Amino acid sequence: MVSKRIAQETFDAAVRENIEEFAMGPEEAVKEAVEQFESQGVDLSNIVKTAPKVSADGSQEPTHDILQMLSDLQESVASSRPQEVSAYLTRFCDQCKQDKACRFLAAQKGAYPIIFTAWKLATAGDQGLLLQSLNALSVLTDGQPDLLDAQGLQLLVATLTQNADEADLTCSGIRCVRHACLKHEQNRQDLVKAGVLPLLTGAITHHGHHTDVVREACWALRVMTFDDDIRVPFGHAHNHAKMIVQENKGLKVLIE
């Protein structure tokens, strides 16, 4: 049986009604809204279950912390203020890791193009910001592989190619590859065509002493051989496995 879904705005409206009409406190209002919707069979797994906050001066509509953070991040990116961008990206990652509903809401409200712009800003030579941008992209695409577009795909391959000697950047970039390819056949095929397989096997060879890189690269190679996207009649899992072994010495690399 398919569960019912509601928009974040619908949930927030119910919370506000509980506060304004029934004089409930924020926590009680949220709890009451959760019980109300769950009793109706609504799946709230992608809903942020907190009351929207009013700005300090009350000049703006109540909003969730993750959306205010996105707004601040966008402003910092537009003004090219790397230090602020770095701070907001770190907070964004922390919040999205704690609650997958925050990732979902952020994606709905345009987080991907904002992070992509920050990522492009970082490619000018700020490696610290580049790492944080990749971390943010990794968190955002976890369970949401459709977010990665053609520009992002090409920039991801270019970033991995240009930073092959940097273990942390390589690890975070490969994690982005894995998240983008899980349950997404088109991303798998496009990344393979763009040349990601030798980057994955090369990372294992080049960073064999770096446990996290080896783990991520092996996991990403495994995902390339999955046939898990129910939206396509058949995938290229077998072809990808052959390419890993025959063109990229995959068995030799993995056994070593």
Coordinates of N, CA and C in Angstrom, one line a residue:
M1 N 0.8 -1.2 0.0 CA 0.0 0.0 0.0 C 0.9 1.3 0.0
V2 N 0.6 2.2 -0.9 CA 1.4 3.4 -1.0 C 1.0 4.4 0.1
S3 N 2.0 4.9 0.8 CA 1.8 5.9 1.8 C 1.4 7.2 1.3
K4 N 0.6 8.0 2.0 CA 0.3 9.3 1.6 C 1.4 10.2 1.9
R5 N 1.6 11.3 1.1 CA 2.6 12.3 1.3 C 2.0 13.7 1.4
I6 N 2.6 14.6 2.1 CA 2.2 16.0 2.1 C 3.4 16.8 1.9
A7 N 3.2 18.1 1.5 CA 4.3 19.1 1.4 C 4.7 19.6 2.7
Q8 N 5.9 20.1 2.8 CA 6.4 20.7 4.0 C 5.5 21.9 4.4
E9 N 5.0 22.6 3.4 CA 4.2 23.8 3.7 C 2.9 23.4 4.4
T10 N 2.3 22.2 4.0 CA 1.1 21.7 4.6 C 1.3 21.4 6.1
F11 N 2.5 20.8 6.4 CA 2.8 20.4 7.8 C 3.0 21.7 8.6
D12 N 3.8 22.7 8.0 CA 4.0 23.9 8.7 C 2.8 24.7 9.0
A13 N 1.8 24.7 8.1 CA 0.5 25.4 8.3 C -0.2 24.7 9.4
A14 N -0.2 23.4 9.6 CA -0.9 22.7 10.7 C -0.2 23.1 12.0
V15 N 1.1 23.2 12.0 CA 1.8 23.6 13.2 C 1.4 25.0 13.6
R16 N 1.4 25.9 12.6 CA 1.1 27.3 12.9 C -0.4 27.5 13.4
E17 N -1.3 26.6 12.9 CA -2.7 26.7 13.3 C -2.7 26.2 14.8
N18 N -2.0 25.2 15.1 CA -2.0 24.7 16.5 C -1.5 25.8 17.5
I19 N -0.5 26.6 17.0 CA 0.1 27.6 17.8 C -0.9 28.8 18.0
E20 N -1.4 29.2 16.8 CA -2.2 30.5 16.8 C -3.7 30.2 17.2
E21 N -4.3 29.1 16.9 CA -5.7 28.9 17.2 C -5.9 28.2 18.5
F22 N -4.9 27.3 18.9 CA -5.1 26.5 20.1 C -4.1 26.9 21.2
A23 N -3.3 28.0 21.0 CA -2.4 28.5 22.0 C -1.4 27.4 22.5
M24 N -0.9 26.5 21.6 CA 0.1 25.5 22.0 C 1.5 26.1 21.9
G25 N 2.4 25.5 22.7 CA 3.8 25.9 22.5 C 4.3 25.2 21.3
P26 N 5.5 25.6 20.7 CA 6.0 25.1 19.5 C 6.2 23.5 19.5
E27 N 6.8 23.0 20.6 CA 7.0 21.6 20.7 C 5.7 20.8 20.7
E28 N 4.7 21.3 21.5 CA 3.4 20.6 21.6 C 2.7 20.7 20.2
A29 N 2.8 21.9 19.5 CA 2.2 22.1 18.3 C 2.7 21.1 17.2
V30 N 4.0 20.9 17.2 CA 4.6 19.9 16.3 C 4.2 18.5 16.6
K31 N 4.2 18.2 17.9 CA 3.8 16.8 18.3 C 2.4 16.5 17.9
E32 N 1.5 17.5 18.1 CA 0.1 17.3 17.7 C -0.1 17.2 16.2
A33 N 0.7 17.9 15.4 CA 0.6 17.9 14.0 C 1.1 16.5 13.5
V34 N 2.2 16.0 14.1 CA 2.7 14.7 13.7 C 1.7 13.6 14.0
E35 N 1.1 13.6 15.2 CA 0.1 12.6 15.5 C -1.1 12.7 14.6
Q36 N -1.5 13.9 14.2 CA -2.7 14.1 13.4 C -2.4 13.5 12.0
F37 N -1.3 13.8 11.4 CA -1.0 13.3 10.0 C -0.7 11.8 10.0
E38 N 0.0 11.3 11.0 CA 0.3 9.9 11.1 C -1.0 9.1 11.3
S39 N -2.0 9.6 12.0 CA -3.2 8.9 12.2 C -4.0 8.8 10.9
Q40 N -3.7 9.7 9.9 CA -4.3 9.6 8.6 C -3.5 8.8 7.6
G41 N -2.4 8.2 8.1 CA -1.6 7.3 7.2 C -0.6 8.1 6.4
V42 N -0.2 9.3 6.8 CA 0.7 10.1 6.0 C 2.1 9.7 6.4
D43 N 3.0 9.5 5.4 CA 4.4 9.3 5.7 C 5.1 10.6 5.9
L44 N 5.7 10.8 7.1 CA 6.4 12.1 7.4 C 7.9 12.0 7.4
S45 N 8.4 10.9 6.7 CA 9.9 10.7 6.8 C 10.6 11.8 6.1
N46 N 10.0 12.5 5.1 CA 10.7 13.6 4.5 C 10.2 15.0 4.9
I47 N 9.6 15.0 6.1 CA 9.1 16.3 6.6 C 10.0 16.8 7.8
V48 N 10.4 18.0 7.8 CA 11.2 18.6 8.9 C 10.2 18.9 10.0
K49 N 10.4 18.2 11.2 CA 9.4 18.2 12.2 C 9.8 19.2 13.3
T50 N 10.0 20.4 13.0 CA 10.2 21.5 13.9 C 9.3 22.7 13.5
A51 N 9.1 23.6 14.4 CA 8.3 24.7 14.1 C 9.2 25.8 13.4
P52 N 8.7 26.4 12.3 CA 9.5 27.4 11.6 C 9.7 28.6 12.6
K53 N 10.9 29.1 12.5 CA 11.4 30.2 13.4 C 11.2 31.6 12.8
V54 N 10.8 32.5 13.6 CA 10.7 33.9 13.1 C 12.0 34.6 13.3
S55 N 12.3 35.5 12.3 CA 13.6 36.2 12.4 C 13.6 37.1 13.6
A56 N 14.8 37.5 14.0 CA 15.0 38.3 15.2 C 14.2 39.6 15.2
D57 N 14.2 40.2 14.0 CA 13.4 41.5 14.0 C 12.0 41.3 13.5
G58 N 11.6 40.1 13.2 CA 10.3 39.8 12.8 C 9.9 40.3 11.4
S59 N 10.9 40.6 10.6 CA 10.7 41.2 9.3 C 10.4 40.2 8.2
Q60 N 10.7 38.9 8.5 CA 10.5 37.9 7.5 C 9.5 36.8 7.9
E61 N 9.0 36.1 6.9 CA 8.1 35.0 7.2 C 8.9 33.9 8.0
P62 N 8.2 33.2 9.0 CA 8.9 32.2 9.7 C 9.5 31.1 8.7
T63 N 10.6 30.7 9.0 CA 11.3 29.7 8.1 C 12.1 28.7 8.9
H64 N 12.5 27.6 8.3 CA 13.3 26.6 9.0 C 14.8 27.0 8.9
D65 N 15.6 26.5 9.9 CA 17.0 26.8 9.9 C 17.7 26.5 8.6
I66 N 17.4 25.3 8.1 CA 18.1 24.9 6.9 C 17.8 25.8 5.7
L67 N 16.6 26.4 5.6 CA 16.3 27.3 4.5 C 17.0 28.7 4.7
Q68 N 17.0 29.1 6.0 CA 17.7 30.4 6.3 C 19.2 30.2 6.0
M69 N 19.7 29.1 6.3 CA 21.1 28.8 6.0 C 21.4 28.8 4.5
L70 N 20.5 28.3 3.7 CA 20.6 28.3 2.3 C 20.6 29.7 1.8
S71 N 19.7 30.5 2.3 CA 19.6 31.9 1.9 C 20.9 32.7 2.2
D72 N 21.5 32.4 3.4 CA 22.7 33.1 3.8 C 23.9 32.6 2.9
L73 N 23.9 31.3 2.6 CA 24.9 30.7 1.7 C 24.8 31.3 0.3
Q74 N 23.6 31.4 -0.2 CA 23.5 32.0 -1.5 C 24.0 33.5 -1.6
E75 N 23.7 34.2 -0.6 CA 24.1 35.6 -0.5 C 25.7 35.7 -0.4
S76 N 26.3 34.8 0.4 CA 27.7 34.8 0.5 C 28.4 34.4 -0.8
V77 N 27.8 33.4 -1.5 CA 28.4 33.0 -2.8 C 28.3 34.1 -3.8
A78 N 27.1 34.7 -3.8 CA 26.9 35.8 -4.8 C 27.9 37.0 -4.6
S79 N 28.3 37.2 -3.3 CA 29.2 38.3 -2.9 C 30.6 37.8 -2.9
S80 N 30.9 36.5 -3.3 CA 32.2 36.0 -3.3 C 33.0 36.2 -2.0
R81 N 32.4 35.7 -0.9 CA 33.0 35.8 0.4 C 33.3 34.4 0.9
P82 N 34.5 33.9 0.5 CA 34.9 32.5 0.7 C 34.8 32.0 2.2
Q83 N 35.2 32.9 3.1 CA 35.2 32.5 4.5 C 33.7 32.2 5.0
E84 N 32.8 33.1 4.6 CA 31.4 32.9 5.0 C 30.9 31.7 4.3
V85 N 31.2 31.5 3.0 CA 30.7 30.4 2.3 C 31.1 29.1 3.0
S86 N 32.4 29.1 3.4 CA 33.0 27.9 4.1 C 32.2 27.6 5.4
A87 N 31.9 28.6 6.2 CA 31.2 28.4 7.4 C 29.8 27.9 7.2
Y88 N 29.1 28.5 6.2 CA 27.7 28.0 5.9 C 27.7 26.6 5.4
L89 N 28.7 26.2 4.5 CA 28.7 24.9 4.0 C 28.9 23.9 5.1
T90 N 29.8 24.2 6.1 CA 30.0 23.3 7.2 C 28.7 23.1 8.0
R91 N 28.0 24.2 8.3 CA 26.8 24.1 9.0 C 25.7 23.3 8.2
F92 N 25.7 23.6 6.9 CA 24.8 22.9 6.1 C 25.0 21.3 6.1
C93 N 26.2 20.9 6.0 CA 26.5 19.5 6.1 C 26.1 18.9 7.4
D94 N 26.4 19.6 8.5 CA 26.1 19.1 9.8 C 24.6 18.9 10.0
Q95 N 23.8 19.8 9.5 CA 22.4 19.8 9.7 C 21.8 18.7 8.8
C96 N 22.3 18.6 7.6 CA 21.7 17.6 6.7 C 22.1 16.1 7.1
K97 N 23.2 16.0 7.8 CA 23.6 14.7 8.3 C 22.8 14.2 9.4
Q98 N 22.3 15.2 10.2 CA 21.5 14.8 11.4 C 20.0 14.4 11.0
D99 N 19.5 15.0 9.9 CA 18.1 14.8 9.5 C 18.0 14.7 8.0
K100 N 17.6 13.6 7.5 CA 17.5 13.4 6.0 C 16.4 14.3 5.5
A101 N 15.4 14.6 6.3 CA 14.3 15.5 5.9 C 14.9 16.9 5.5
C102 N 15.9 17.3 6.2 CA 16.6 18.6 5.9 C 17.2 18.6 4.5
R103 N 17.8 17.4 4.1 CA 18.3 17.2 2.8 C 17.2 17.3 1.7
F104 N 16.1 16.7 2.0 CA 15.0 16.7 1.1 C 14.4 18.1 0.9
L105 N 14.2 18.8 2.0 CA 13.7 20.2 1.9 C 14.6 21.1 1.2
A106 N 15.9 21.0 1.6 CA 16.9 21.8 0.9 C 17.0 21.6 -0.6
A107 N 16.9 20.3 -1.0 CA 16.9 20.0 -2.4 C 15.6 20.7 -3.1
Q108 N 14.5 20.6 -2.5 CA 13.3 21.2 -3.0 C 13.4 22.7 -3.2
K109 N 14.1 23.3 -2.3 CA 14.2 24.8 -2.3 C 15.5 25.3 -3.0
G110 N 16.1 24.5 -3.9 CA 17.2 25.0 -4.7 C 18.6 24.9 -4.2
A111 N 18.8 23.9 -3.3 CA 20.2 23.8 -2.7 C 21.2 23.4 -3.8
Y112 N 20.9 22.6 -4.7 CA 21.9 22.1 -5.7 C 22.6 23.2 -6.5
P113 N 21.8 24.1 -7.1 CA 22.5 25.2 -7.9 C 23.3 26.1 -7.0
I114 N 22.9 26.3 -5.7 CA 23.7 27.2 -4.8 C 25.0 26.5 -4.5
I115 N 25.0 25.2 -4.2 CA 26.2 24.5 -3.9 C 27.1 24.3 -5.1
F116 N 26.5 24.2 -6.3 CA 27.2 24.1 -7.5 C 28.0 25.4 -7.8
T117 N 27.3 26.5 -7.5 CA 28.0 27.8 -7.7 C 29.2 28.0 -6.7
A118 N 29.0 27.5 -5.5 CA 30.1 27.6 -4.5 C 31.2 26.7 -4.9
W119 N 30.9 25.5 -5.5 CA 31.9 24.6 -6.0 C 32.7 25.2 -7.1
K120 N 32.0 25.9 -8.0 CA 32.7 26.6 -9.1 C 33.6 27.7 -8.6
L121 N 33.1 28.4 -7.6 CA 33.9 29.5 -6.9 C 35.2 28.9 -6.4
A122 N 35.1 27.7 -5.8 CA 36.3 27.0 -5.1 C 37.3 26.5 -6.1
T123 N 36.9 26.2 -7.4 CA 37.8 25.7 -8.4 C 38.9 26.7 -8.8
A124 N 38.7 28.0 -8.3 CA 39.7 29.0 -8.7 C 41.0 28.8 -7.9
G125 N 41.0 27.8 -6.9 CA 42.2 27.5 -6.3 C 42.1 27.4 -4.8
D126 N 40.9 27.5 -4.2 CA 40.7 27.4 -2.8 C 40.4 25.9 -2.4
Q127 N 41.4 25.1 -2.1 CA 41.2 23.7 -1.9 C 40.4 23.4 -0.6
G128 N 40.5 24.2 0.4 CA 39.7 24.0 1.6 C 38.2 24.2 1.2
L129 N 37.9 25.2 0.5 CA 36.5 25.4 0.1 C 36.0 24.4 -0.9
L130 N 36.9 23.9 -1.7 CA 36.6 22.9 -2.7 C 36.2 21.6 -2.0
L131 N 36.9 21.2 -0.9 CA 36.6 20.0 -0.1 C 35.3 20.2 0.5
Q132 N 35.0 21.4 1.1 CA 33.7 21.6 1.8 C 32.5 21.5 0.7
S133 N 32.8 22.1 -0.5 CA 31.7 22.0 -1.5 C 31.4 20.6 -1.9
L134 N 32.5 19.8 -2.0 CA 32.2 18.4 -2.4 C 31.5 17.6 -1.2
N135 N 31.9 18.0 0.0 CA 31.2 17.3 1.2 C 29.7 17.7 1.2
A136 N 29.4 19.0 0.9 CA 28.0 19.4 0.8 C 27.3 18.7 -0.3
L137 N 27.9 18.6 -1.5 CA 27.3 17.9 -2.6 C 27.1 16.4 -2.3
S138 N 28.0 15.8 -1.6 CA 27.9 14.4 -1.2 C 26.7 14.2 -0.3
V139 N 26.6 15.1 0.7 CA 25.4 15.0 1.7 C 24.1 15.2 0.9
L140 N 24.1 16.2 0.1 CA 22.8 16.6 -0.6 C 22.4 15.4 -1.6
T141 N 23.3 14.8 -2.3 CA 22.9 13.8 -3.3 C 22.7 12.4 -2.6
D142 N 23.0 12.3 -1.4 CA 22.7 11.0 -0.7 C 21.2 10.7 -0.7
G143 N 20.8 9.7 -1.5 CA 19.4 9.3 -1.7 C 18.7 10.2 -2.7
Q144 N 19.4 11.2 -3.3 CA 18.8 12.1 -4.2 C 19.7 12.2 -5.5
P145 N 20.0 11.1 -6.2 CA 20.9 11.2 -7.3 C 20.5 12.0 -8.5
D146 N 19.1 12.2 -8.6 CA 18.6 13.0 -9.7 C 19.1 14.4 -9.7
L147 N 19.6 14.9 -8.6 CA 20.0 16.3 -8.5 C 21.2 16.6 -9.4
L148 N 22.1 15.6 -9.6 CA 23.3 15.9 -10.3 C 23.0 16.1 -11.8
D149 N 23.3 17.2 -12.4 CA 23.0 17.5 -13.8 C 24.3 17.3 -14.6
A150 N 24.2 17.5 -15.9 CA 25.3 17.3 -16.8 C 26.5 18.2 -16.5
Q151 N 26.3 19.4 -16.1 CA 27.4 20.3 -15.7 C 28.1 19.8 -14.5
G152 N 27.3 19.4 -13.5 CA 27.8 18.8 -12.3 C 28.6 17.6 -12.5
L153 N 28.1 16.7 -13.4 CA 28.8 15.5 -13.8 C 30.2 15.8 -14.4
Q154 N 30.2 16.7 -15.3 CA 31.5 17.0 -16.0 C 32.5 17.7 -15.0
L155 N 32.0 18.6 -14.1 CA 32.8 19.2 -13.1 C 33.3 18.2 -12.1
L156 N 32.5 17.2 -11.8 CA 32.9 16.2 -10.8 C 34.1 15.4 -11.4
V157 N 34.0 15.0 -12.6 CA 35.1 14.2 -13.3 C 36.4 15.1 -13.4
A158 N 36.2 16.4 -13.7 CA 37.3 17.3 -13.9 C 38.0 17.5 -12.5
T159 N 37.2 17.6 -11.5 CA 37.7 17.9 -10.1 C 38.5 16.7 -9.6
L160 N 38.0 15.5 -9.9 CA 38.8 14.3 -9.5 C 40.1 14.1 -10.3
T161 N 40.0 14.5 -11.6 CA 41.2 14.4 -12.5 C 42.3 15.4 -12.0
Q162 N 41.9 16.6 -11.7 CA 42.8 17.7 -11.4 C 43.4 17.5 -9.9
N163 N 42.7 16.8 -9.1 CA 43.1 16.7 -7.7 C 43.4 15.2 -7.3
A164 N 43.9 14.5 -8.3 CA 44.2 13.0 -8.0 C 45.2 12.8 -6.9
D165 N 46.1 13.7 -6.7 CA 47.1 13.6 -5.6 C 46.6 13.9 -4.2
E166 N 45.4 14.5 -4.1 CA 44.9 15.0 -2.8 C 43.9 13.9 -2.3
A167 N 44.3 13.2 -1.2 CA 43.5 12.1 -0.7 C 42.1 12.5 -0.2
D168 N 42.0 13.6 0.5 CA 40.7 14.0 1.1 C 39.8 14.4 0.0
L169 N 40.3 15.2 -1.0 CA 39.4 15.7 -2.1 C 39.0 14.5 -2.9
T170 N 39.9 13.5 -3.2 CA 39.6 12.3 -3.9 C 38.5 11.5 -3.2
C171 N 38.6 11.4 -1.9 CA 37.7 10.6 -1.1 C 36.3 11.2 -1.2
S172 N 36.2 12.5 -1.0 CA 34.9 13.2 -1.0 C 34.3 13.2 -2.4
G173 N 35.2 13.4 -3.4 CA 34.7 13.4 -4.8 C 34.1 12.0 -5.2
I174 N 34.8 10.9 -4.8 CA 34.3 9.6 -5.1 C 33.0 9.3 -4.3
R175 N 32.9 9.8 -3.1 CA 31.6 9.6 -2.4 C 30.5 10.3 -3.2
C176 N 30.8 11.4 -3.8 CA 29.7 12.1 -4.7 C 29.4 11.2 -5.8
V177 N 30.4 10.5 -6.4 CA 30.2 9.6 -7.5 C 29.3 8.4 -7.1
R178 N 29.6 7.9 -5.9 CA 28.8 6.8 -5.4 C 27.3 7.2 -5.2
H179 N 27.1 8.3 -4.5 CA 25.8 8.7 -4.3 C 25.0 9.0 -5.5
A180 N 25.7 9.6 -6.5 CA 25.0 9.9 -7.8 C 24.7 8.7 -8.6
C181 N 25.4 7.6 -8.4 CA 25.2 6.4 -9.2 C 24.3 5.4 -8.6
L182 N 24.1 5.4 -7.3 CA 23.2 4.5 -6.6 C 21.8 4.6 -7.1
K183 N 21.2 3.6 -7.6 CA 19.8 3.6 -8.1 C 19.6 4.6 -9.2
H184 N 20.7 4.9 -10.0 CA 20.5 5.9 -11.1 C 21.4 5.4 -12.3
E185 N 20.8 4.6 -13.2 CA 21.5 4.0 -14.3 C 22.1 5.1 -15.2
Q186 N 21.3 6.1 -15.5 CA 21.8 7.1 -16.5 C 23.1 7.8 -16.0
N187 N 23.1 8.2 -14.7 CA 24.3 8.8 -14.1 C 25.5 7.8 -14.2
R188 N 25.2 6.5 -14.0 CA 26.3 5.5 -14.1 C 26.9 5.5 -15.5
Q189 N 26.0 5.4 -16.5 CA 26.5 5.4 -17.9 C 27.2 6.6 -18.3
D190 N 26.7 7.8 -17.9 CA 27.3 9.1 -18.2 C 28.6 9.2 -17.6
L191 N 28.8 8.8 -16.3 CA 30.1 9.0 -15.6 C 31.1 8.0 -16.2
V192 N 30.7 6.8 -16.6 CA 31.6 5.9 -17.2 C 32.1 6.4 -18.6
K193 N 31.1 7.0 -19.3 CA 31.5 7.6 -20.6 C 32.5 8.8 -20.4
A194 N 32.3 9.5 -19.3 CA 33.2 10.7 -19.0 C 34.5 10.3 -18.5
G195 N 34.7 9.0 -18.2 CA 36.0 8.5 -17.8 C 36.3 8.3 -16.3
V196 N 35.2 8.0 -15.6 CA 35.4 7.9 -14.1 C 36.0 6.6 -13.7
L197 N 35.9 5.5 -14.5 CA 36.4 4.2 -14.0 C 37.9 4.2 -13.8
P198 N 38.8 4.7 -14.7 CA 40.2 4.8 -14.4 C 40.5 5.7 -13.3
L199 N 39.7 6.7 -13.0 CA 39.9 7.5 -11.8 C 39.7 6.7 -10.5
L200 N 38.7 5.8 -10.6 CA 38.4 5.0 -9.4 C 39.5 4.0 -9.1
T201 N 39.9 3.3 -10.1 CA 41.0 2.3 -10.0 C 42.3 3.0 -9.7
G202 N 42.5 4.1 -10.3 CA 43.7 4.9 -10.1 C 43.8 5.4 -8.6
A203 N 42.7 5.8 -8.1 CA 42.7 6.2 -6.7 C 43.1 5.1 -5.7
I204 N 42.6 3.9 -6.0 CA 43.0 2.8 -5.1 C 44.5 2.5 -5.2
T205 N 45.1 2.6 -6.4 CA 46.5 2.4 -6.6 C 47.3 3.5 -6.0
H206 N 46.9 4.8 -6.2 CA 47.6 5.9 -5.8 C 47.6 6.2 -4.3
H207 N 46.4 5.8 -3.7 CA 46.2 6.1 -2.3 C 46.0 4.8 -1.5
G208 N 46.7 3.8 -1.9 CA 46.5 2.5 -1.3 C 46.7 2.5 0.3
H209 N 47.4 3.5 0.8 CA 47.7 3.6 2.2 C 46.6 4.3 2.9
H210 N 45.7 4.9 2.2 CA 44.6 5.8 2.7 C 43.3 4.9 2.8
T211 N 43.0 4.5 4.0 CA 41.9 3.5 4.1 C 40.5 4.1 3.6
D212 N 40.2 5.3 3.9 CA 38.9 5.9 3.4 C 38.8 6.0 1.9
V213 N 39.9 6.3 1.3 CA 39.9 6.4 -0.2 C 39.7 5.1 -0.8
V214 N 40.4 4.1 -0.3 CA 40.3 2.7 -0.8 C 38.8 2.2 -0.7
R215 N 38.3 2.4 0.5 CA 36.9 2.0 0.8 C 35.9 2.6 -0.1
E216 N 36.0 4.0 -0.3 CA 35.1 4.7 -1.1 C 35.2 4.3 -2.6
A217 N 36.4 4.1 -3.0 CA 36.7 3.7 -4.4 C 36.1 2.3 -4.7
C218 N 36.4 1.4 -3.8 CA 35.9 0.0 -4.0 C 34.4 0.0 -4.0
W219 N 33.8 0.8 -3.1 CA 32.3 0.9 -3.0 C 31.7 1.5 -4.3
A220 N 32.4 2.5 -4.8 CA 31.9 3.2 -6.0 C 32.0 2.2 -7.2
L221 N 33.1 1.4 -7.3 CA 33.3 0.4 -8.4 C 32.2 -0.6 -8.3
R222 N 31.8 -1.0 -7.1 CA 30.8 -2.0 -6.9 C 29.4 -1.4 -7.4
V223 N 29.1 -0.2 -7.0 CA 27.9 0.4 -7.5 C 27.8 0.5 -9.0
M224 N 28.9 0.6 -9.6 CA 29.0 0.7 -11.1 C 28.5 -0.6 -11.7
T225 N 28.5 -1.7 -10.9 CA 28.1 -3.0 -11.5 C 26.7 -3.4 -11.0
F226 N 26.0 -2.4 -10.4 CA 24.6 -2.7 -9.9 C 23.6 -2.6 -11.1
D227 N 22.5 -3.2 -10.9 CA 21.3 -3.1 -11.8 C 20.1 -2.8 -10.9
D228 N 20.1 -1.6 -10.3 CA 19.1 -1.3 -9.3 C 18.2 -0.2 -9.6
D229 N 18.2 0.3 -10.8 CA 17.3 1.4 -11.2 C 16.1 0.9 -11.8
I230 N 14.9 0.9 -11.1 CA 13.7 0.3 -11.6 C 13.1 1.1 -12.7
R231 N 13.6 2.3 -13.0 CA 13.1 3.1 -14.1 C 13.5 2.7 -15.5
V232 N 14.5 1.9 -15.6 CA 15.1 1.4 -16.9 C 14.9 -0.1 -17.0
P233 N 14.6 -0.5 -18.3 CA 14.3 -2.0 -18.5 C 15.6 -2.8 -18.2
F234 N 16.7 -2.3 -18.6 CA 18.0 -3.0 -18.3 C 19.1 -2.0 -18.3
G235 N 20.2 -2.4 -17.6 CA 21.3 -1.5 -17.4 C 22.6 -2.0 -18.1
H236 N 23.7 -1.4 -17.8 CA 25.0 -1.7 -18.4 C 25.9 -2.4 -17.3
A237 N 25.3 -3.0 -16.3 CA 26.1 -3.5 -15.2 C 27.2 -4.5 -15.7
H238 N 26.8 -5.4 -16.6 CA 27.8 -6.4 -17.1 C 28.9 -5.7 -17.9
N239 N 28.5 -4.7 -18.8 CA 29.5 -4.0 -19.6 C 30.5 -3.2 -18.7
H240 N 29.9 -2.6 -17.6 CA 30.8 -1.9 -16.7 C 31.8 -2.8 -16.0
A241 N 31.3 -4.0 -15.6 CA 32.2 -4.9 -14.9 C 33.3 -5.4 -15.9
K242 N 33.0 -5.6 -17.1 CA 34.0 -6.0 -18.1 C 35.0 -4.8 -18.3
M243 N 34.5 -3.6 -18.3 CA 35.4 -2.5 -18.5 C 36.4 -2.3 -17.3
I244 N 35.8 -2.5 -16.1 CA 36.6 -2.4 -14.9 C 37.8 -3.4 -15.0
V245 N 37.5 -4.6 -15.4 CA 38.5 -5.7 -15.4 C 39.4 -5.6 -16.6
Q246 N 38.8 -5.5 -17.8 CA 39.6 -5.6 -19.0 C 40.4 -4.3 -19.4
E247 N 39.7 -3.1 -19.1 CA 40.4 -1.9 -19.6 C 41.1 -1.2 -18.4
N248 N 40.8 -1.5 -17.2 CA 41.4 -0.8 -16.1 C 42.0 -1.7 -15.0
K249 N 42.3 -3.0 -15.4 CA 43.1 -3.9 -14.6 C 42.4 -4.0 -13.2
G250 N 41.1 -4.1 -13.2 CA 40.4 -4.0 -12.0 C 40.7 -5.2 -11.0
L251 N 40.8 -6.4 -11.5 CA 41.0 -7.5 -10.6 C 42.4 -7.4 -9.9
K252 N 43.4 -7.0 -10.7 CA 44.8 -6.9 -10.2 C 44.8 -5.8 -9.1
V253 N 44.1 -4.7 -9.4 CA 44.1 -3.6 -8.4 C 43.4 -4.0 -7.2
L254 N 42.2 -4.6 -7.3 CA 41.4 -5.0 -6.1 C 42.1 -6.0 -5.3
I255 N 42.7 -7.0 -5.9 CA 43.4 -8.1 -5.2 C 44.5 -7.6 -4.4
E256 N 45.3 -6.7 -5.0 CA 46.5 -6.1 -4.3 C 46.0 -5.3 -3.2

